Amino acid sequence: MDVYSVRSAKNINSIRIFLFFLYVAGIIGALGSLRKEQLALMVISTSLYGVSSALQAYRLRKNLDPHAFYFTLGDVFLLSFNTLGQQMIDLDIASGALKLGINYVISFFVILYSGFLFSQRQTIVVGVLLSLMDVAALWIAHIMGVEFVDRTDTHKLAYALSLPIEIVKVTFLGMATFATGRMVNLLVEIKDQALREKKQADEHSLIVEKQKENMLITAEKLNVSVDALQLFAEDLNSQIQTQAASIEEISASLTEISQSTESSAEFVRDQYQKIGKLNDESFNLDLIVKEVRNEIGEISNQVNQSSAFSNKVSLAMNALNSSLEEVKSSFQKVEEVNQIMKEIADRTNLLALNASIEAARAGEHGRGFAVVAQEVGKLAESSASNASIISKTIQKSKSDLDKGNLSAMEASDLAVGQEKEISHIEASVRIFNDKIIEMQSLNSRVVSSQKELKELSSQLETIASEQTLGNKEVMAAAQNIEDAVQLVAENTRVLREHISEIASLAEKIK
């Protein structure tokens, strides 16, 4: 039972109640002119009509199936009962009822409101029954003595009816039934189309509602993702700022180290020139010098291998850490060489003192030797002074190097291969140190030590030059990293703006 059937039953019953009150008003208005048989017939049919209306109203109020078609058939039978009953009372009532035509008009009402049943078949059934009732009423009237004549002024005749008019009336009932049926069929098609469209609209509404729920769920998830992205962007921005500050500190430390390295290289070059003057007299110490040079060659090869490996390191932080380690190792070598220079200077000074004593003993013949001894003593003092300056410079450089090393330690975890090469260099340095100690125990002549210092000074000059180039490369890499950090910071800012836009869209979806 759909809502349209209920509404149709209510409309039909409303018309039925209206007709009931119309019947009652008609009975009351004609109460004095009605015969007892006619009054009884009308009261019975009207009462049954009222009972039918009340029963239908009760079923509708209780949401029961109204059975509107059966109640409409009941209306047809009550109307037929009233019409045919009046035809059977006597000739006057039969002729008067047909001429008055009230039941004929009510038949039209019944046919019309049967259209609310939304069934062409049921409307046709009602119309056919009412047409048959009209024909039956005419037949009974004819039996009762009413004449059917081919005239239109039958109102002048007491018991005569116009046959053409009655035929037209019956035909008109049939046409009204057919027209109402066609109209009902059209209304049914419209109703079915409306129901189908309503069903589609309901289905579409459910789909839209489900899509809305999905969009809300998606918006919630999107909000959660946006919050996570915002936290990530803020954390990333904080880390980038921290890294940028660290890189600035490293760059400053590298600048200080570069300056210290250049100063040390200048001192090494000056020392190399002074040692070269003394090393010109070392022709008789070739065998020992060759052995030392072989060891130094091995160290040089290992240092070169380490330097080549350092150049292959792609990450700037690893290159920085490796370069700092090489600088530290180089300064350690300079420190060791400086210690040797100090020892040589002390020995040279001692030899000069001994030579001065011997020259004093020789008297006049030792004056030339005394001059040489005096020059050697001055040279020894100069070497000691230079060694002291180098030592102070090395200490300052080591202090600066330690600062740079602290800044670079955070980025040195990835330099595993570099550490292996540095370990090899350290092992070679230990071997070299052992050889130096052995040479110190065997070397009894100052020239041999001077030759060794010359070679070491040459190596230190090379290392200092390479270190200067390495510092420049590291500083360039640090600058590239700083530029990259700035670019990442800018991209992070753009990302945060996009995240804010996504969050705004997610709120609009809600």
PDB file of C-alpha atoms in Angstrom, residues 25-171:
ATOM      1  CA  ALA A  25     -29.915  17.714   2.928  1.00  0.00           C
ATOM      2  CA  GLY A  26     -32.036  16.542  -0.008  1.00  0.00           C
ATOM      3  CA  ILE A  27     -34.067  14.213   2.188  1.00  0.00           C
ATOM      4  CA  ILE A  28     -34.635  16.939   4.766  1.00  0.00           C
ATOM      5  CA  GLY A  29     -35.573  19.463   2.073  1.00  0.00           C
ATOM      6  CA  ALA A  30     -38.096  17.138   0.395  1.00  0.00           C
ATOM      7  CA  LEU A  31     -39.349  15.479   3.554  1.00  0.00           C
ATOM      8  CA  GLY A  32     -42.892  16.793   3.191  1.00  0.00           C
ATOM      9  CA  SER A  33     -43.291  15.742  -0.444  1.00  0.00           C
ATOM     10  CA  LEU A  34     -41.882  12.214  -0.223  1.00  0.00           C
ATOM     11  CA  ARG A  35     -44.010   9.128   0.030  1.00  0.00           C
ATOM     12  CA  LYS A  36     -43.302   6.685   2.812  1.00  0.00           C
ATOM     13  CA  GLU A  37     -41.875   4.012   0.499  1.00  0.00           C
ATOM     14  CA  GLN A  38     -39.643   6.550  -1.259  1.00  0.00           C
ATOM     15  CA  LEU A  39     -38.528   8.071   2.071  1.00  0.00           C
ATOM     16  CA  ALA A  40     -37.718   4.669   3.521  1.00  0.00           C
ATOM     17  CA  LEU A  41     -35.727   3.744   0.416  1.00  0.00           C
ATOM     18  CA  MET A  42     -33.741   6.988   0.482  1.00  0.00           C
ATOM     19  CA  VAL A  43     -33.098   6.793   4.239  1.00  0.00           C
ATOM     20  CA  ILE A  44     -31.846   3.214   3.954  1.00  0.00           C
ATOM     21  CA  SER A  45     -29.536   3.927   1.000  1.00  0.00           C
ATOM     22  CA  THR A  46     -28.266   7.173   2.557  1.00  0.00           C
ATOM     23  CA  SER A  47     -27.640   5.483   5.914  1.00  0.00           C
ATOM     24  CA  LEU A  48     -25.693   2.698   4.241  1.00  0.00           C
ATOM     25  CA  TYR A  49     -23.785   5.355   2.328  1.00  0.00           C
ATOM     26  CA  GLY A  50     -22.913   7.122   5.602  1.00  0.00           C
ATOM     27  CA  VAL A  51     -21.875   3.839   7.237  1.00  0.00           C
ATOM     28  CA  SER A  52     -19.622   3.147   4.251  1.00  0.00           C
ATOM     29  CA  SER A  53     -18.048   6.609   4.619  1.00  0.00           C
ATOM     30  CA  ALA A  54     -17.474   6.155   8.363  1.00  0.00           C
ATOM     31  CA  LEU A  55     -16.017   2.666   7.909  1.00  0.00           C
ATOM     32  CA  GLN A  56     -13.635   3.899   5.234  1.00  0.00           C
ATOM     33  CA  ALA A  57     -12.576   6.834   7.441  1.00  0.00           C
ATOM     34  CA  TYR A  58     -11.919   4.420  10.339  1.00  0.00           C
ATOM     35  CA  ARG A  59      -9.733   2.154   8.186  1.00  0.00           C
ATOM     36  CA  LEU A  60      -7.773   5.139   6.930  1.00  0.00           C
ATOM     37  CA  ARG A  61      -7.260   6.443  10.480  1.00  0.00           C
ATOM     38  CA  LYS A  62      -5.976   3.024  11.607  1.00  0.00           C
ATOM     39  CA  ASN A  63      -3.655   2.785   8.576  1.00  0.00           C
ATOM     40  CA  LEU A  64      -5.479  -0.314   7.340  1.00  0.00           C
ATOM     41  CA  ASP A  65      -5.852  -1.263   3.690  1.00  0.00           C
ATOM     42  CA  PRO A  66      -8.752   0.983   2.529  1.00  0.00           C
ATOM     43  CA  HIS A  67      -9.946  -1.367  -0.284  1.00  0.00           C
ATOM     44  CA  ALA A  68     -11.047   1.733  -2.162  1.00  0.00           C
ATOM     45  CA  PHE A  69     -12.283  -0.189  -5.231  1.00  0.00           C
ATOM     46  CA  TYR A  70     -14.640  -2.372  -3.196  1.00  0.00           C
ATOM     47  CA  PHE A  71     -16.019   0.651  -1.373  1.00  0.00           C
ATOM     48  CA  THR A  72     -16.549   2.331  -4.768  1.00  0.00           C
ATOM     49  CA  LEU A  73     -18.435  -0.751  -5.986  1.00  0.00           C
ATOM     50  CA  GLY A  74     -20.512  -0.427  -2.830  1.00  0.00           C
ATOM     51  CA  ASP A  75     -21.320   3.146  -3.827  1.00  0.00           C
ATOM     52  CA  VAL A  76     -22.403   1.880  -7.268  1.00  0.00           C
ATOM     53  CA  PHE A  77     -24.659  -0.759  -5.756  1.00  0.00           C
ATOM     54  CA  LEU A  78     -26.187   1.702  -3.256  1.00  0.00           C
ATOM     55  CA  LEU A  79     -26.830   4.180  -6.086  1.00  0.00           C
ATOM     56  CA  SER A  80     -28.331   1.361  -8.181  1.00  0.00           C
ATOM     57  CA  PHE A  81     -30.427   0.256  -5.200  1.00  0.00           C
ATOM     58  CA  ASN A  82     -31.805   3.772  -4.755  1.00  0.00           C
ATOM     59  CA  THR A  83     -32.367   4.389  -8.477  1.00  0.00           C
ATOM     60  CA  LEU A  84     -33.949   1.040  -9.332  1.00  0.00           C
ATOM     61  CA  GLY A  85     -35.956   1.019  -6.095  1.00  0.00           C
ATOM     62  CA  GLN A  86     -37.552   4.352  -6.953  1.00  0.00           C
ATOM     63  CA  GLN A  87     -38.441   2.992 -10.426  1.00  0.00           C
ATOM     64  CA  MET A  88     -40.344   0.125  -8.833  1.00  0.00           C
ATOM     65  CA  ILE A  89     -42.525   2.169  -6.441  1.00  0.00           C
ATOM     66  CA  ASP A  90     -45.037   3.603  -8.950  1.00  0.00           C
ATOM     67  CA  LEU A  91     -45.249   5.355 -12.299  1.00  0.00           C
ATOM     68  CA  ASP A  92     -45.210   8.912 -10.913  1.00  0.00           C
ATOM     69  CA  ILE A  93     -42.029   8.398  -8.878  1.00  0.00           C
ATOM     70  CA  ALA A  94     -40.332   6.471 -11.718  1.00  0.00           C
ATOM     71  CA  SER A  95     -41.083   9.160 -14.288  1.00  0.00           C
ATOM     72  CA  GLY A  96     -40.226  12.030 -11.918  1.00  0.00           C
ATOM     73  CA  ALA A  97     -36.895  10.525 -10.811  1.00  0.00           C
ATOM     74  CA  LEU A  98     -35.767   9.991 -14.411  1.00  0.00           C
ATOM     75  CA  LYS A  99     -36.773  13.493 -15.463  1.00  0.00           C
ATOM     76  CA  LEU A 100     -35.091  15.038 -12.383  1.00  0.00           C
ATOM     77  CA  GLY A 101     -31.790  13.221 -13.187  1.00  0.00           C
ATOM     78  CA  ILE A 102     -30.190  13.525  -9.698  1.00  0.00           C
ATOM     79  CA  ASN A 103     -28.991   9.926  -9.687  1.00  0.00           C
ATOM     80  CA  TYR A 104     -27.672  10.410 -13.238  1.00  0.00           C
ATOM     81  CA  VAL A 105     -25.534  13.368 -12.049  1.00  0.00           C
ATOM     82  CA  ILE A 106     -24.356  11.368  -9.046  1.00  0.00           C
ATOM     83  CA  SER A 107     -23.334   8.611 -11.493  1.00  0.00           C
ATOM     84  CA  PHE A 108     -20.979  11.120 -13.113  1.00  0.00           C
ATOM     85  CA  PHE A 109     -19.538  11.938  -9.675  1.00  0.00           C
ATOM     86  CA  VAL A 110     -18.929   8.248  -9.026  1.00  0.00           C
ATOM     87  CA  ILE A 111     -17.256   7.766 -12.418  1.00  0.00           C
ATOM     88  CA  LEU A 112     -15.086  10.810 -11.842  1.00  0.00           C
ATOM     89  CA  TYR A 113     -13.908   9.891  -8.358  1.00  0.00           C
ATOM     90  CA  SER A 114     -13.326   6.287  -9.469  1.00  0.00           C
ATOM     91  CA  GLY A 115     -10.480   7.827 -11.443  1.00  0.00           C
ATOM     92  CA  PHE A 116      -8.679   8.335  -8.098  1.00  0.00           C
ATOM     93  CA  LEU A 117      -8.266   4.552  -8.014  1.00  0.00           C
ATOM     94  CA  PHE A 118      -5.522   4.989 -10.639  1.00  0.00           C
ATOM     95  CA  SER A 119      -6.809   1.960 -12.578  1.00  0.00           C
ATOM     96  CA  GLN A 120      -8.371   2.240 -16.032  1.00  0.00           C
ATOM     97  CA  ARG A 121      -9.876  -1.218 -15.691  1.00  0.00           C
ATOM     98  CA  GLN A 122     -11.592  -0.392 -12.397  1.00  0.00           C
ATOM     99  CA  THR A 123     -12.908   2.916 -13.785  1.00  0.00           C
ATOM    100  CA  ILE A 124     -14.348   1.123 -16.817  1.00  0.00           C
ATOM    101  CA  VAL A 125     -15.982  -1.480 -14.541  1.00  0.00           C
ATOM    102  CA  VAL A 126     -17.610   1.287 -12.491  1.00  0.00           C
ATOM    103  CA  GLY A 127     -18.744   3.158 -15.626  1.00  0.00           C
ATOM    104  CA  VAL A 128     -20.165   0.035 -17.265  1.00  0.00           C
ATOM    105  CA  LEU A 129     -22.089  -0.884 -14.095  1.00  0.00           C
ATOM    106  CA  LEU A 130     -23.527   2.625 -13.857  1.00  0.00           C
ATOM    107  CA  SER A 131     -24.456   2.573 -17.572  1.00  0.00           C
ATOM    108  CA  LEU A 132     -26.175  -0.787 -17.094  1.00  0.00           C
ATOM    109  CA  MET A 133     -27.941   0.665 -14.050  1.00  0.00           C
ATOM    110  CA  ASP A 134     -29.226   3.563 -16.165  1.00  0.00           C
ATOM    111  CA  VAL A 135     -30.386   1.192 -18.901  1.00  0.00           C
ATOM    112  CA  ALA A 136     -32.057  -1.016 -16.274  1.00  0.00           C
ATOM    113  CA  ALA A 137     -33.788   2.011 -14.765  1.00  0.00           C
ATOM    114  CA  LEU A 138     -35.119   2.963 -18.214  1.00  0.00           C
ATOM    115  CA  TRP A 139     -36.295  -0.596 -18.823  1.00  0.00           C
ATOM    116  CA  ILE A 140     -38.070  -0.794 -15.444  1.00  0.00           C
ATOM    117  CA  ALA A 141     -39.635   2.612 -16.064  1.00  0.00           C
ATOM    118  CA  HIS A 142     -40.900   1.353 -19.419  1.00  0.00           C
ATOM    119  CA  ILE A 143     -42.416  -1.663 -17.672  1.00  0.00           C
ATOM    120  CA  MET A 144     -44.029   0.653 -15.110  1.00  0.00           C
ATOM    121  CA  GLY A 145     -45.732   2.523 -17.981  1.00  0.00           C
ATOM    122  CA  VAL A 146     -43.357   5.312 -18.976  1.00  0.00           C
ATOM    123  CA  GLU A 147     -43.450   5.987 -22.712  1.00  0.00           C
ATOM    124  CA  PHE A 148     -40.381   6.789 -24.851  1.00  0.00           C
ATOM    125  CA  VAL A 149     -41.186   9.215 -27.619  1.00  0.00           C
ATOM    126  CA  ASP A 150     -39.179  10.920 -30.336  1.00  0.00           C
ATOM    127  CA  ARG A 151     -39.778  14.427 -28.955  1.00  0.00           C
ATOM    128  CA  THR A 152     -37.775  16.952 -26.962  1.00  0.00           C
ATOM    129  CA  ASP A 153     -40.696  18.611 -25.113  1.00  0.00           C
ATOM    130  CA  THR A 154     -41.454  15.638 -22.889  1.00  0.00           C
ATOM    131  CA  HIS A 155     -41.771  17.947 -19.896  1.00  0.00           C
ATOM    132  CA  LYS A 156     -45.246  18.682 -21.189  1.00  0.00           C
ATOM    133  CA  LEU A 157     -46.123  15.006 -20.989  1.00  0.00           C
ATOM    134  CA  ALA A 158     -46.582  13.427 -17.547  1.00  0.00           C
ATOM    135  CA  TYR A 159     -45.363   9.900 -18.269  1.00  0.00           C
ATOM    136  CA  ALA A 160     -43.194  10.299 -21.353  1.00  0.00           C
ATOM    137  CA  LEU A 161     -39.417  10.523 -21.878  1.00  0.00           C
ATOM    138  CA  SER A 162     -37.434  11.575 -24.943  1.00  0.00           C
ATOM    139  CA  LEU A 163     -35.832   8.453 -26.358  1.00  0.00           C
ATOM    140  CA  PRO A 164     -32.995  10.317 -28.192  1.00  0.00           C
ATOM    141  CA  ILE A 165     -32.111  12.227 -25.039  1.00  0.00           C
ATOM    142  CA  GLU A 166     -32.008   9.070 -22.932  1.00  0.00           C
ATOM    143  CA  ILE A 167     -29.875   7.350 -25.560  1.00  0.00           C
ATOM    144  CA  VAL A 168     -27.516  10.353 -25.544  1.00  0.00           C
ATOM    145  CA  LYS A 169     -27.412  10.251 -21.741  1.00  0.00           C
ATOM    146  CA  VAL A 170     -26.452   6.567 -21.701  1.00  0.00           C
ATOM    147  CA  THR A 171     -23.951   7.167 -24.493  1.00  0.00           C
TER     148      THR A 171
END
